[in-house]
Short mmCIF file of C-alpha atoms and ligand atoms in Angstrom, two decimals:
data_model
loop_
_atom_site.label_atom_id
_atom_site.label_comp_id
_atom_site.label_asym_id
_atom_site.label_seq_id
_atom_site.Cartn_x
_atom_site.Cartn_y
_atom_site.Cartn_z
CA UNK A 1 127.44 114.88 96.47
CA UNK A 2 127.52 112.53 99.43
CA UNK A 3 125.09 113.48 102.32
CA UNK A 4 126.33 114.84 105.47
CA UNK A 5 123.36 115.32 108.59
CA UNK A 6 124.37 115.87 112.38
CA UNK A 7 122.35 115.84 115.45
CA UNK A 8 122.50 117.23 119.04
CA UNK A 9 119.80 115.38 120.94
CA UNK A 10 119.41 117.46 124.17
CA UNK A 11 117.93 116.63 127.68
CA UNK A 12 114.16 116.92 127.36
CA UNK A 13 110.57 115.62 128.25
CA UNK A 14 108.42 114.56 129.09
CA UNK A 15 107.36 112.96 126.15
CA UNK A 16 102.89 113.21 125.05
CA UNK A 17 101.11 112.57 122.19
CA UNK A 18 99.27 109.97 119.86
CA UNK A 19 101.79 108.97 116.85
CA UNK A 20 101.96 107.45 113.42
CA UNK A 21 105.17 105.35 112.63
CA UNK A 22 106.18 105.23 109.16
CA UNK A 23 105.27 101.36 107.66
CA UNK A 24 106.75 98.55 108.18
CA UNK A 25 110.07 97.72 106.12
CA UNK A 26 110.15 94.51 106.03
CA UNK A 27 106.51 94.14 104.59
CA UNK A 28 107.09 96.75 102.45
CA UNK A 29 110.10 95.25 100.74
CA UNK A 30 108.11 92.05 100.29
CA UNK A 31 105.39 94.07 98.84
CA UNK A 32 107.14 95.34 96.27
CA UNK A 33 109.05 92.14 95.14
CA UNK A 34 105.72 89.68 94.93
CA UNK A 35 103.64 92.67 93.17
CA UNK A 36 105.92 92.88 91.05
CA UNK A 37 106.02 89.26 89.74
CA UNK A 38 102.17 88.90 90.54
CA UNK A 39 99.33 88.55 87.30
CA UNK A 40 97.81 91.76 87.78
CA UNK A 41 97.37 95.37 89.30
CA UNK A 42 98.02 95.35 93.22
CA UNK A 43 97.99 98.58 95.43
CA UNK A 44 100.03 98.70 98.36
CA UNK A 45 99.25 101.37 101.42
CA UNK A 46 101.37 102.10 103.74
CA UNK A 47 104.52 101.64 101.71
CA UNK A 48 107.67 102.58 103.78
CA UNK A 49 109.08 105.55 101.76
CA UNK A 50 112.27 104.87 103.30
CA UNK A 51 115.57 104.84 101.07
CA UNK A 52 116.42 100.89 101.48
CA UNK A 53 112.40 100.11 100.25
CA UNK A 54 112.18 102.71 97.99
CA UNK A 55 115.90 101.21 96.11
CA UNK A 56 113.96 97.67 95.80
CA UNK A 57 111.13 99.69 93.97
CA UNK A 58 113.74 101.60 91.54
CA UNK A 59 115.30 97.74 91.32
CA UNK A 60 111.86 96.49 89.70
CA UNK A 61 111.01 99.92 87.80
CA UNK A 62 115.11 99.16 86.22
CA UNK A 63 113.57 95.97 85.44
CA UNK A 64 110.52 97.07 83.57
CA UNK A 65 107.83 97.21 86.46
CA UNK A 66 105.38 100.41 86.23
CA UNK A 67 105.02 100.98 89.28
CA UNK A 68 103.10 104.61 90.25
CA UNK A 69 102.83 106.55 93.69
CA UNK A 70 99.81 108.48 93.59
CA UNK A 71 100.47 109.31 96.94
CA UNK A 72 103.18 109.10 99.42
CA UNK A 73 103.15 105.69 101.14
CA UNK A 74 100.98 104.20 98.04
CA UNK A 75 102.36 102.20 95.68
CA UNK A 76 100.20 100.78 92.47
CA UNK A 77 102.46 97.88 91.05
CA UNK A 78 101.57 96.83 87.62
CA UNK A 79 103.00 92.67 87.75
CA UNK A 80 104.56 91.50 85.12
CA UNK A 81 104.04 88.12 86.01
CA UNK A 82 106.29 85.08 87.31
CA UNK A 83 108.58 85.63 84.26
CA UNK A 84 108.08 89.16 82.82
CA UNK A 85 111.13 90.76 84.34
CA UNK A 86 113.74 91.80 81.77
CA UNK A 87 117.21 92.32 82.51
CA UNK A 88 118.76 95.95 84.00
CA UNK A 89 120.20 98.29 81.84
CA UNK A 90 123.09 98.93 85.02
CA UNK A 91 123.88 97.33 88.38
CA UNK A 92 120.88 97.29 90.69
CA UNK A 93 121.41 99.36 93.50
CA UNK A 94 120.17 98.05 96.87
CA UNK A 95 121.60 101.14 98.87
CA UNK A 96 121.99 100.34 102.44
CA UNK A 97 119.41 97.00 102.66
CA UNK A 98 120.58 93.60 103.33
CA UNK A 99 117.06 92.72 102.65
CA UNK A 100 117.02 94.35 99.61
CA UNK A 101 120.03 92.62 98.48
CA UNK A 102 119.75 89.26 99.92
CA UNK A 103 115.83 88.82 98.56
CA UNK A 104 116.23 89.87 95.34
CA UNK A 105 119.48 87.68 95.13
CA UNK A 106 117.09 84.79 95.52
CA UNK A 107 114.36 85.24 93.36
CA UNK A 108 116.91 86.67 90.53
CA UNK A 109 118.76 83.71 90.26
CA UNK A 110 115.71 82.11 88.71
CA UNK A 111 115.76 84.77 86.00
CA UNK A 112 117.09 83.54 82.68
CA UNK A 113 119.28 86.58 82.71
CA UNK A 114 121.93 88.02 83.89
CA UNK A 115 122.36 90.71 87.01
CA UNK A 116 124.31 92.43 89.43
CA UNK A 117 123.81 94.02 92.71
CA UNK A 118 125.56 96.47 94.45
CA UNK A 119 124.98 98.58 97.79
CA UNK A 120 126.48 101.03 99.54
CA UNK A 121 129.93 101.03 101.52
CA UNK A 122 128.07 99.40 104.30
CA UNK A 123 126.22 96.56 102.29
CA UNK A 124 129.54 96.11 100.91
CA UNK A 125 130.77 94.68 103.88
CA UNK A 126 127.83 92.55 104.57
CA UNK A 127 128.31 88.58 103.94
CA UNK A 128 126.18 86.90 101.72
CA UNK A 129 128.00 83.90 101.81
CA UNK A 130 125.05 82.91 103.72
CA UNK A 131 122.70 82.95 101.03
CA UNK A 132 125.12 82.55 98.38
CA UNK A 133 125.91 78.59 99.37
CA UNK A 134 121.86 77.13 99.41
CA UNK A 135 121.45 79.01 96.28
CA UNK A 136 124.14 77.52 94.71
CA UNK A 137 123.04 74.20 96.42
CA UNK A 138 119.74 74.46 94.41
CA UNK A 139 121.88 75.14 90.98
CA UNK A 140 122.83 79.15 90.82
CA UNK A 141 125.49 80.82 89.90
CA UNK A 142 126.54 83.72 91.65
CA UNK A 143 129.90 85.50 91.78
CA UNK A 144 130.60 87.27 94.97
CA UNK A 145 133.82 89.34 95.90
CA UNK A 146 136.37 88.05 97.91
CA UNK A 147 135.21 86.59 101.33
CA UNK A 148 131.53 86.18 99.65
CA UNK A 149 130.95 90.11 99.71
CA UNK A 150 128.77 92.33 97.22
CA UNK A 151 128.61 93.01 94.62
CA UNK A 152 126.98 90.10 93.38
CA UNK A 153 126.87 88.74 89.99
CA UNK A 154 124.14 86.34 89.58
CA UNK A 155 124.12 84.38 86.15
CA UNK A 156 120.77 83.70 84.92
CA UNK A 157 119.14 80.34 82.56
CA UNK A 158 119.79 78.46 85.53
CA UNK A 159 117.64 75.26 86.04
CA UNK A 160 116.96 75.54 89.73
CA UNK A 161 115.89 72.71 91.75
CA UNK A 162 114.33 72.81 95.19
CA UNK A 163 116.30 71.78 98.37
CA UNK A 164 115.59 71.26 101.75
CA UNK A 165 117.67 73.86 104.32
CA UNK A 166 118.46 74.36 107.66
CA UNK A 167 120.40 77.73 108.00
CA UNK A 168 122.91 78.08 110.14
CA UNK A 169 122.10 81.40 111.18
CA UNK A 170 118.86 82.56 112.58
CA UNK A 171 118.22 84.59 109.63
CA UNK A 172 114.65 85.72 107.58
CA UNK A 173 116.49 86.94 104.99
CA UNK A 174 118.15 83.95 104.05
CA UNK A 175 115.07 82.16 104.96
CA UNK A 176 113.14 84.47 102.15
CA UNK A 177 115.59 84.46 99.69
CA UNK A 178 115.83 80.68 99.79
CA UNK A 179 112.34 80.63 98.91
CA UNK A 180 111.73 83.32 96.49
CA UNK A 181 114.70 81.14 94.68
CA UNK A 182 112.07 78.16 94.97
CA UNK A 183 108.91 79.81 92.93
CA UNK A 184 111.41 79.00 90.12
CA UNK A 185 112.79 75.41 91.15
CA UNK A 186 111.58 72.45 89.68
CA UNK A 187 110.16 70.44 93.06
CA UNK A 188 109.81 71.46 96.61
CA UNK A 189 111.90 73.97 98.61
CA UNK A 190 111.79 73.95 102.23
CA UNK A 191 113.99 76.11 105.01
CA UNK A 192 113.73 74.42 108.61
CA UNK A 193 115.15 76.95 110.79
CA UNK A 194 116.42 76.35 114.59
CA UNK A 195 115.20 79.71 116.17
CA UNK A 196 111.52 80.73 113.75
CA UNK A 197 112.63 84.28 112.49
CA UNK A 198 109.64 86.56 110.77
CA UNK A 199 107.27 85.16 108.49
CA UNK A 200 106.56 87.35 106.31
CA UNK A 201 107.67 85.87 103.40
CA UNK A 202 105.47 83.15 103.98
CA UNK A 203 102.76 85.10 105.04
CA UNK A 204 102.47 87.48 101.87
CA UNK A 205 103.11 84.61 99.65
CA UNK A 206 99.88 82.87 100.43
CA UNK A 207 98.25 86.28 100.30
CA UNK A 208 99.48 86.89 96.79
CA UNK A 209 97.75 82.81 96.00
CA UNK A 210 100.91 81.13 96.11
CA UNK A 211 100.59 77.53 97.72
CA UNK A 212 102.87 77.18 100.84
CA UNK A 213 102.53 75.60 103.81
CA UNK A 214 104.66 77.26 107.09
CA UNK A 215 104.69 77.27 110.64
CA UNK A 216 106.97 77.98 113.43
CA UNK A 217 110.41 77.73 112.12
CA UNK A 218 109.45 76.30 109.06
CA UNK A 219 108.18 76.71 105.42
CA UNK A 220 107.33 74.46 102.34
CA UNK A 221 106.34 75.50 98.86
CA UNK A 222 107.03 73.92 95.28
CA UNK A 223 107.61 76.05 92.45
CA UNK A 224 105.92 76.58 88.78
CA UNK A 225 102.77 77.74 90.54
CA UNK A 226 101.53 81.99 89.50
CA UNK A 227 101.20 85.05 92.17
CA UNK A 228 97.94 86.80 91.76
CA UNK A 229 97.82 90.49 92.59
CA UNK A 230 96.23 91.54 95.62
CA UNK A 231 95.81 94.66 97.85
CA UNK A 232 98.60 94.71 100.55
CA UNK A 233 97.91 97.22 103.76
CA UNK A 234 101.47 97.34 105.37
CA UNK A 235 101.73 97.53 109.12
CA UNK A 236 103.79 100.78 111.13
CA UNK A 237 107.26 99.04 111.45
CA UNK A 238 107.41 97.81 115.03
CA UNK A 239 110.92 98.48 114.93
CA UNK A 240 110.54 102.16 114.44
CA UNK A 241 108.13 102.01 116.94
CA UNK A 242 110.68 100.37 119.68
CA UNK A 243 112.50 103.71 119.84
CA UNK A 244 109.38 105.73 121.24
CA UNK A 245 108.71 102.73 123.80
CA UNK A 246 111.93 103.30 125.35
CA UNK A 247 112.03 106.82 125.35
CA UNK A 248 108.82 107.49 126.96
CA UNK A 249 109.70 104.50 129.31
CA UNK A 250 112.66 106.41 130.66
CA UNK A 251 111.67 109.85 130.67
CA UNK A 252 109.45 110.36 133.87
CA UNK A 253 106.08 111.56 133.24
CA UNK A 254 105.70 110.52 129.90
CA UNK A 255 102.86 109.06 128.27
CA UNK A 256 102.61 108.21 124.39
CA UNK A 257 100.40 106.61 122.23
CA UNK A 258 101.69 104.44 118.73
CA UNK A 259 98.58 103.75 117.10
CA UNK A 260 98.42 100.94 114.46
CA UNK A 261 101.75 98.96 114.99
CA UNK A 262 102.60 95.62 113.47
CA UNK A 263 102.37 93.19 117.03
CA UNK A 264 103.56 89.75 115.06
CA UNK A 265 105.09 87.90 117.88
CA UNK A 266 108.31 87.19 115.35
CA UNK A 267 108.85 91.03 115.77
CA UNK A 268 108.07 91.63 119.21
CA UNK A 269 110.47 90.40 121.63
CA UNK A 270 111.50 94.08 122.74
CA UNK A 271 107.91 94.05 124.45
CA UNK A 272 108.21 91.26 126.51
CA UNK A 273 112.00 92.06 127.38
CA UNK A 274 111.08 95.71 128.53
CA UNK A 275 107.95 94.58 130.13
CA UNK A 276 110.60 92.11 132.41
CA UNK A 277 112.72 95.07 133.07
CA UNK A 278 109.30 96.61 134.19
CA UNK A 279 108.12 98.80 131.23
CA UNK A 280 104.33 99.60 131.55
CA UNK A 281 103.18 99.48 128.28
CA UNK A 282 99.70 97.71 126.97
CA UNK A 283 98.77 96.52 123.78
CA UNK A 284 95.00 99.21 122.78
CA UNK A 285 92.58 97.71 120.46
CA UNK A 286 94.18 94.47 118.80
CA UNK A 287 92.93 93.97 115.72
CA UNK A 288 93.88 92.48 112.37
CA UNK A 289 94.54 93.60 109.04
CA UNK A 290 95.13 91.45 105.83
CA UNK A 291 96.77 89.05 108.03
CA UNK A 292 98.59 90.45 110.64
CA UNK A 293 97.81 91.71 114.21
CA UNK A 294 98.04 95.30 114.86
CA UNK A 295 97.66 97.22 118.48
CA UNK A 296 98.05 100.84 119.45
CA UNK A 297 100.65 100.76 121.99
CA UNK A 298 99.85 102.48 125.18
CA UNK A 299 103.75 103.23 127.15
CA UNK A 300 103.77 105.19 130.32
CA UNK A 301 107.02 106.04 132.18
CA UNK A 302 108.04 103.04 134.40
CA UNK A 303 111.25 102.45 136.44
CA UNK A 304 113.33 99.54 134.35
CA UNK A 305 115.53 97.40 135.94
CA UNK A 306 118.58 95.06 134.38
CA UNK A 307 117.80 91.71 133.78
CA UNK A 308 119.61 88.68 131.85
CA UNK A 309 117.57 89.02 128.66
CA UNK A 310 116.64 85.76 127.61
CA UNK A 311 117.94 83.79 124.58
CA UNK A 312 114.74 82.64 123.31
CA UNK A 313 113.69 86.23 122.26
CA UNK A 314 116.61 87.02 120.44
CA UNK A 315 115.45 86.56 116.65
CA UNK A 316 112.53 88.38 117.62
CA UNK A 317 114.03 91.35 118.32
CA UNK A 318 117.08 91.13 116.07
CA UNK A 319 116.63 94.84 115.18
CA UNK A 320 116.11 96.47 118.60
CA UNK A 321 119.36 95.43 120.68
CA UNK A 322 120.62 99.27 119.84
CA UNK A 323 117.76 100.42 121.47
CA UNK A 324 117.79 97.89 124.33
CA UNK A 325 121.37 99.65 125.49
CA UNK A 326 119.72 102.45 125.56
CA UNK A 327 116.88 100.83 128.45
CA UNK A 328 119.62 99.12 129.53
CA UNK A 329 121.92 102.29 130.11
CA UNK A 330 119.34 103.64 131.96
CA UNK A 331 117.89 101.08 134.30
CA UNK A 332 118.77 99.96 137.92
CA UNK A 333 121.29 97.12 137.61
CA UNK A 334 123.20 94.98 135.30
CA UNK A 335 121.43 94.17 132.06
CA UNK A 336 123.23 91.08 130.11
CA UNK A 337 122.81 89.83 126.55
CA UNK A 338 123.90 86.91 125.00
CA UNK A 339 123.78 85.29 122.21
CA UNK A 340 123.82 88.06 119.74
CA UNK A 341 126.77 87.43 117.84
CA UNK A 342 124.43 88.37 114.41
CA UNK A 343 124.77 91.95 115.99
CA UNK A 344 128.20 92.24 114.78
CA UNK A 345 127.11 91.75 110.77
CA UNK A 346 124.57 94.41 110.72
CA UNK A 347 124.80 97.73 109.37
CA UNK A 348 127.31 98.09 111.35
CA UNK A 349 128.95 95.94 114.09
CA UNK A 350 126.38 96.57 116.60
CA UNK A 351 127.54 95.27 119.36
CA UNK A 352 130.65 97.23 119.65
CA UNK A 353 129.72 100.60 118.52
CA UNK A 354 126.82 100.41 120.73
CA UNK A 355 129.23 99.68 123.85
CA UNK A 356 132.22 101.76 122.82
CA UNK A 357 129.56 104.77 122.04
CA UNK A 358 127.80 104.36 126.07
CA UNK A 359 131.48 103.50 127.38
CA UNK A 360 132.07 106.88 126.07
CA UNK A 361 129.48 108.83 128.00
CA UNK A 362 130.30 107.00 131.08
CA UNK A 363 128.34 103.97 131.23
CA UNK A 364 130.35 100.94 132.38
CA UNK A 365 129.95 97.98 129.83
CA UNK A 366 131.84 94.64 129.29
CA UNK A 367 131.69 93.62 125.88
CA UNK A 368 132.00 90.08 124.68
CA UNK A 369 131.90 88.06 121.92
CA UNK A 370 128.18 87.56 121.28
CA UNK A 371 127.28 89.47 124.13
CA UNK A 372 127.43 92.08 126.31
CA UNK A 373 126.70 93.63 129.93
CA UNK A 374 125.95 97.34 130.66
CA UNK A 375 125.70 98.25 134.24
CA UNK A 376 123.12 101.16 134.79
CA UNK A 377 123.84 104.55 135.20
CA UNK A 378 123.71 108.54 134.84
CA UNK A 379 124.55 109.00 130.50
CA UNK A 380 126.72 111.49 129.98
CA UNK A 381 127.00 114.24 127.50
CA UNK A 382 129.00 113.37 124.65
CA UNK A 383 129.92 112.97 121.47
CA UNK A 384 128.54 109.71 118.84
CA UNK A 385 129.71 108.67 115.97
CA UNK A 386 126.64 106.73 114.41
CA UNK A 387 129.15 105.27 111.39
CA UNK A 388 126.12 105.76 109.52
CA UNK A 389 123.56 102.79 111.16
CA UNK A 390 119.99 104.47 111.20
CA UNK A 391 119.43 102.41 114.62
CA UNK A 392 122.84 103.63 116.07
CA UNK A 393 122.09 106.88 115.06
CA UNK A 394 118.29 107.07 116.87
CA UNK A 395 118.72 104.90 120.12
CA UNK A 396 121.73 107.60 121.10
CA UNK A 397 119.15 110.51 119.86
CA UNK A 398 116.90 108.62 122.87
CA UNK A 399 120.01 108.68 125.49
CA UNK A 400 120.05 112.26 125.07
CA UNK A 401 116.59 112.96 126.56
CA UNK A 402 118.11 111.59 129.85
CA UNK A 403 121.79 112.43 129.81
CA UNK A 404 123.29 114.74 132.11
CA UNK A 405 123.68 117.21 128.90
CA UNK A 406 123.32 117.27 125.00
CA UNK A 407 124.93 114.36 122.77
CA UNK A 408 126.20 115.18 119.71
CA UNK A 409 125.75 112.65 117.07
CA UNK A 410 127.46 112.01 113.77
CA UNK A 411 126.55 110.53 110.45
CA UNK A 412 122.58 110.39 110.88
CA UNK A 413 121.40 110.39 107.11
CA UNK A 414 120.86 107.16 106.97
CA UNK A 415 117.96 107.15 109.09
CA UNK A 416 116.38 107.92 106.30
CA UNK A 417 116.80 104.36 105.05
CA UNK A 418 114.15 103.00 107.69
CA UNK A 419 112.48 106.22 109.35
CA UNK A 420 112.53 109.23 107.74
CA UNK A 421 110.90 112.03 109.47
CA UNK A 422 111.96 110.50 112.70
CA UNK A 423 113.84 113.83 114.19
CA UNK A 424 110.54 116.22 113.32
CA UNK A 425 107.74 113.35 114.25
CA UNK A 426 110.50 113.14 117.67
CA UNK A 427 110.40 116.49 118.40
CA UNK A 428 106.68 117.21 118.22
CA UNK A 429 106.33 114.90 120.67
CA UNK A 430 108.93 116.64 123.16
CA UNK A 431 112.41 115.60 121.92
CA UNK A 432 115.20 118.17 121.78
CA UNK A 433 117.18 117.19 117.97
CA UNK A 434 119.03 119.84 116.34
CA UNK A 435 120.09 118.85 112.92
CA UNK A 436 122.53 120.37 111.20
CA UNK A 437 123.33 119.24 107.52
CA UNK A 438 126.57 120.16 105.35
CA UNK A 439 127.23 119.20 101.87
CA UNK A 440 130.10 117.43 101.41
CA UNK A 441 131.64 117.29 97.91
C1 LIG B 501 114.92 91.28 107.96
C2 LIG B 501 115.54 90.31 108.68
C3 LIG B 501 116.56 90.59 109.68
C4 LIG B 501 116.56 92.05 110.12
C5 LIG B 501 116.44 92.99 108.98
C6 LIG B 501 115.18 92.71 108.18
C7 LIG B 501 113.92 90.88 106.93
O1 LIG B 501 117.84 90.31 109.14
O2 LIG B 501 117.73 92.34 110.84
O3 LIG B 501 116.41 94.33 109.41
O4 LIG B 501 113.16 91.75 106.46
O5 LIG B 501 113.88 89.70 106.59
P1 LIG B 501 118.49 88.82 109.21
O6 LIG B 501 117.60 87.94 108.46
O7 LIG B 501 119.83 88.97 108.54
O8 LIG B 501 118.60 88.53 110.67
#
């Protein structure tokens, strides 16, 4: 039976309180994947126990990983070692994550067997062309449908060989799934990117002992070397936490606390672009935490005001453009993005779902082809249809606290991908969400 959740997000606010966002995705995908080939018992807090991380945990368990929760958001991961995976009884099922799908792509095609990945309808329109042609550039073989979509077929006993990449596309999970497919080459593998995306790959690769070298918008590591198992604390997902810094940002009076939220500057560029638009919100109590820098973010209600949103934080805040229209919608002014043509091979096309779904409660915006504009203005009540994108589905669920009446929103189960919990953890802090769920055969 396929899921069916609705929401009405009513006017509401203002928004108080201290709150925990679930962790981060990203890490916790990486987690999973490098415990799982480590020497050794790691334990992993935090774990996102979101449907897209918790699919690359059932893709390792399929592939003979114990791996127990002996509580929610713990994972202990028993490794099986660089080479102790054994082939999946049935396609691997990556669900709605082009992470998912595009990292374990990488480091499968060292395997000496054979797999196949699948996803959902969405994935299933996703390109992975992208990763598809280094891989086979370092000696893979991977079948693709027509046009380079999933499912994949990756053929393993494959003699890999490092290369050295530039990809086209600002992009960490080709990035990562270039180098996952280099613990297994014979020489060095190296990805030189022109805009640096996220690092984690890198970052949780030397923390599991694996030799690499990285900076900005680059990476280096030979293969043949062993991951050792460690003790991972995952950061709250910065990206969840983007849709509680605009909300309380528009809705006068508020005041909210995020405690604990990953602050790597790779994720961050929402901060500095709603602290130009004139968001007051301060980074509490900066501190680190096996490796990364975490803050509690302090936002208080601010008037925002459009802006031209610079180019150079674009990777860095790949995720948060639906939330952006949102601030956007509701500031002074003309806000325009560019550059942000990635936006339209996301869970959904982004940019034009975001624009036709504010065009529809009255916002003016010109839509181009790697951009857009949104004049400011009063939201309207309305009607959404999220087409099923967890990000869609939220930032419009933030609109409502400000629109002239409620907005009805369609397709929302999918939040549960990146944020479940986000409707009850919304309202306790002074949303207005009405869910309403129907079976549908
Ligand atoms: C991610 C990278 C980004 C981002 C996605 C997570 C990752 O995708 O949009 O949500 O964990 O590496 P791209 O690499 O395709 O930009």
């Amino acid at each position: 039976m396929s899921r069916r959740l609705d929401w009405t997000s009513s006017p509401a606010g203002p928004l108080r309180g201290m709150l925990d966002m679930p962790g981060d995705k990203s890490v916790s995908h990486r987690a999973i994947m490098l415990a799982a080939l480590a020497d050794g018992v790691s334990r992993i807090d935090g774990f996102l126990e979101g449907e897209d991380t918790r699919a690359t945990a059932a893709a390792f368990a399929g592939m003979g990983v114990h791996i127990e929760t002996p509580s929610p958001s713990r994972r202990i991961v028993h490794g099986v070692g660089l080479h102790g995976l054994r082939a999946a009884t049935a396609p691997i099922d990556c669900g709605n994550a082009g992470t998912g799908m595009r990292l374990l792509a990488g480091l499968l095609a060292g395997q000496t067997f054979d797999s196949e990945l699948r996803g959902d309808a969405s994935l299933s329109r996703r390109p992975m062309g992208r990763i598809i042609d280094p891989l086979t550039a370092m000696g893979a073989h991977i079948d693709s449908n027509e046009g380079g979509m999933p499912p994949l077929r990756i053929h393993g006993g494959r003699a890999l060989h490092g290369i050295s990449f530039a990809p086209p596309v600002a992009s960490a999970q080709v990035k990562s799934a270039i180098l996952l497919a280099g613990l297994y080459a014979q020489g060095s593998t190296e990805v030189r990117e022109v805009h640096a995306t996220r690092d984690y790959s890198e970052r949780m690769l030397a923390t599991f002992g694996w030799p690499i070298e990285f900076g900005d918008g680059w990476a280096r590591l030979a293969g043949k070397a062993r991951l050792r198992a460690t003790h991972v604390a995952v950061p709250a997902d910065f990206s969840s936490a983007a849709f509680f810094l605009v909300a309380a940002s528009i809705v006068p009076g508020s005041e909210l606390v995020l405690r604990s939220v990953g602050i790597n500057p790779r994720r961050t560029g929402l901060l500095a672009v709603l602290r130009l638009m004139g968001a007051d919100i301060v980074e509490l109590d900066r501190r680190e935490q096996g490796g990364e820098w975490l803050a509690d973010l302090r936002v208080r209600h601010a008037p925002l005001h459009g802006i031209d949103v610079p180019e150079q934080h674009v990777a860095d805040m790949i995720d948060e453009f639906p939330i952006l229209f949102i601030a956007a919608a509701a500031a002074r002014g003309v806000t325009r993005i560019s550059g942000v043509a990635e936006l339209r091979v996301k869970e959904s096309d982004r940019l034009a779902v975001m624009a036709s779904g504010l065009a529809g409660l009255g916002i003016e915006v010109v839509e181009r082809a790697d951009g857009a504009a949104i004049h400011g203005g009063r939201i309207g009540a309305g009607r959404i249809d999220s087409v099923g994108d967890h990000r869609i589905a939220m930032s419009f669920a933030v609109a409502g606290l400000i629109a002239s009446g409620a907005i009805a929103i369609s397709d929302c189960a999918n939040v549960a991908t990146s944020f479940p919990g986000f409707a009850d953890l919304a309202n306790g802090c002074g949303f207005s969400i009405a869910a309403s769920a129907a079976g549908q055969g």
